[in-house]
Coordinates of C-alpha atoms in Angstrom, one line a residue:
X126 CA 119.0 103.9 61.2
X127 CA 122.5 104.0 61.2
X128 CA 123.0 102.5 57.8
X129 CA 120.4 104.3 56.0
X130 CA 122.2 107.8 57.0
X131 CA 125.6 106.1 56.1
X132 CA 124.1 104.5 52.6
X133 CA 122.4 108.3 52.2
X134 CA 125.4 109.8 52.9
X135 CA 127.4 107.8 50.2
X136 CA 124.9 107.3 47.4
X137 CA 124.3 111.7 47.4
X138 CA 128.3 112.1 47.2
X139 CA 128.3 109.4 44.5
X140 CA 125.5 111.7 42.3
X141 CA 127.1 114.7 43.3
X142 CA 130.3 113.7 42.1
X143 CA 129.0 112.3 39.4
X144 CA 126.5 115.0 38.0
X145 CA 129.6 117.2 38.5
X146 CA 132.0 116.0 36.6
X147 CA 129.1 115.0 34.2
X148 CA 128.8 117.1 31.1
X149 CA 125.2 117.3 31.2
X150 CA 124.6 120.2 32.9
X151 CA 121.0 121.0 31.8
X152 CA 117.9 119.4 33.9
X153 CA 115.9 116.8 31.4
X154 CA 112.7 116.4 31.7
X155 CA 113.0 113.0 34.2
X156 CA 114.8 114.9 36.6
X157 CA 112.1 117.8 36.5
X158 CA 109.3 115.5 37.0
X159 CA 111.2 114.5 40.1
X160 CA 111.4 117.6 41.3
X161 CA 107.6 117.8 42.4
X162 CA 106.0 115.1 43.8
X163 CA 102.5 113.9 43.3
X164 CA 100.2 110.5 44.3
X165 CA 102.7 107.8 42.6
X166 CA 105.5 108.9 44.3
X167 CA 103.3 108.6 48.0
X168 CA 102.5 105.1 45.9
X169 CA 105.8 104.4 45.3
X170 CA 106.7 104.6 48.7
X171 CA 104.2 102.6 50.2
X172 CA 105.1 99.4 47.9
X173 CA 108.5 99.7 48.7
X174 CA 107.7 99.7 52.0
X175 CA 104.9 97.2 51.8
X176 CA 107.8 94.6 49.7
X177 CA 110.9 95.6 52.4
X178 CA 108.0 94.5 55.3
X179 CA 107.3 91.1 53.3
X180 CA 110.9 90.6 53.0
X181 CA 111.9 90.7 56.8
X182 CA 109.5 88.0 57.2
X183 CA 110.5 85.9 55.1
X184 CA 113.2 82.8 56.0
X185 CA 114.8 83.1 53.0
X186 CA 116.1 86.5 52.5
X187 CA 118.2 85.4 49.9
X188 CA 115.3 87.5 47.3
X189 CA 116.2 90.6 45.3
X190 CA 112.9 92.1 45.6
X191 CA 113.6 94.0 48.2
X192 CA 116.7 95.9 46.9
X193 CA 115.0 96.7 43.8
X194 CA 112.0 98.3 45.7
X195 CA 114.1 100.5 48.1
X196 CA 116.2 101.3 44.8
X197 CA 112.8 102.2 43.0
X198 CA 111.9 104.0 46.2
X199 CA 114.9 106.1 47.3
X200 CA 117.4 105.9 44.8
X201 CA 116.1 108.8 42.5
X202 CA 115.5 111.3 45.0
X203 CA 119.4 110.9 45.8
X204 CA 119.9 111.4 42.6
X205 CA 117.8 114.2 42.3
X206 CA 119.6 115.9 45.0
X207 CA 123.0 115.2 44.1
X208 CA 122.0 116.6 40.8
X209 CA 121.1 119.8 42.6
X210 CA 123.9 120.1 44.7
X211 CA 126.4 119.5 41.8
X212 CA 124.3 122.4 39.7
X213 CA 123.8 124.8 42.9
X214 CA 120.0 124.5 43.0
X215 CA 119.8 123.2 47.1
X216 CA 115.8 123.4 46.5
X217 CA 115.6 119.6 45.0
X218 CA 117.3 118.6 48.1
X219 CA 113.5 119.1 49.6
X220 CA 112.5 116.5 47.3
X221 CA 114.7 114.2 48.3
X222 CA 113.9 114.8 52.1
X223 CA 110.1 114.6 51.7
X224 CA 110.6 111.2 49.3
X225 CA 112.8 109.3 51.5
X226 CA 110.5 110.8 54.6
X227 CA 107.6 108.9 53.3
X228 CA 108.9 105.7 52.5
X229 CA 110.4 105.5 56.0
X230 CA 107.2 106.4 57.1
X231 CA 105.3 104.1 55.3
X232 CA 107.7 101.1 55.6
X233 CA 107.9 101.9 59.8
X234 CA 103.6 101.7 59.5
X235 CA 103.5 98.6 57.3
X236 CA 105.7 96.7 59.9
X237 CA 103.6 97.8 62.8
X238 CA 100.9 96.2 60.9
X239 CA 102.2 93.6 60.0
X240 CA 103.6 92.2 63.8
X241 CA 99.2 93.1 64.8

């Protein structure tokens, strides 16, 4: 737990710095769709989770699956909400929270399962 507040901590200070020094100031469409979540996102989640479970039992955990589906799964929200610190707007910071939330949650259930 200690390393995903740590990595959390870094990768929003790395979009925050770079969204503000960024001269793109104006929120694209992406980034807006980001902003509300809907079923892919709980979707999302859950195979991120579902891969990062398959990967811890694996032998060799020498596979870049797993990085890709936690970057797939958490990277955009911190994104998001460094974007919306660097522009003021603390409300995508929600996003974020409710986004990384859920695919803790649903990796933390798809171990359980998977050790029945």
């Amino acid at each position: 737990m200690k390393n995903l507040m740590i990595a959390t901590g870094i990768s929003l200070l790395v979009s925050f710095l770079y969204f503000s020094l960024s001269p793109f100031k104006e929120a694209q469409s992406e980034l807006l769709a980001r902003t509300s979540p809907n079923i892919y996102d709980v979707l999302i989640a859950f195979f991120g989770g579902l891969v990062g479970v398959i990967a811890t039992t694996r032998v060799n955990k020498g596979n870049p699956i797993p990085g890709v589906a936690i970057a797939t799964a958490l990277m955009p929200p911190l994104c998001t909400a460094g974007y919306g610190l660097a522009i003021g707007n603390i409300s995508y910071i929600w996003y974020m929270i409710e986004r990384n939330l859920s695919t803790i949650f649903h990796y933390c259930l798809l171990k359980i399962l998977v050790r029945m």
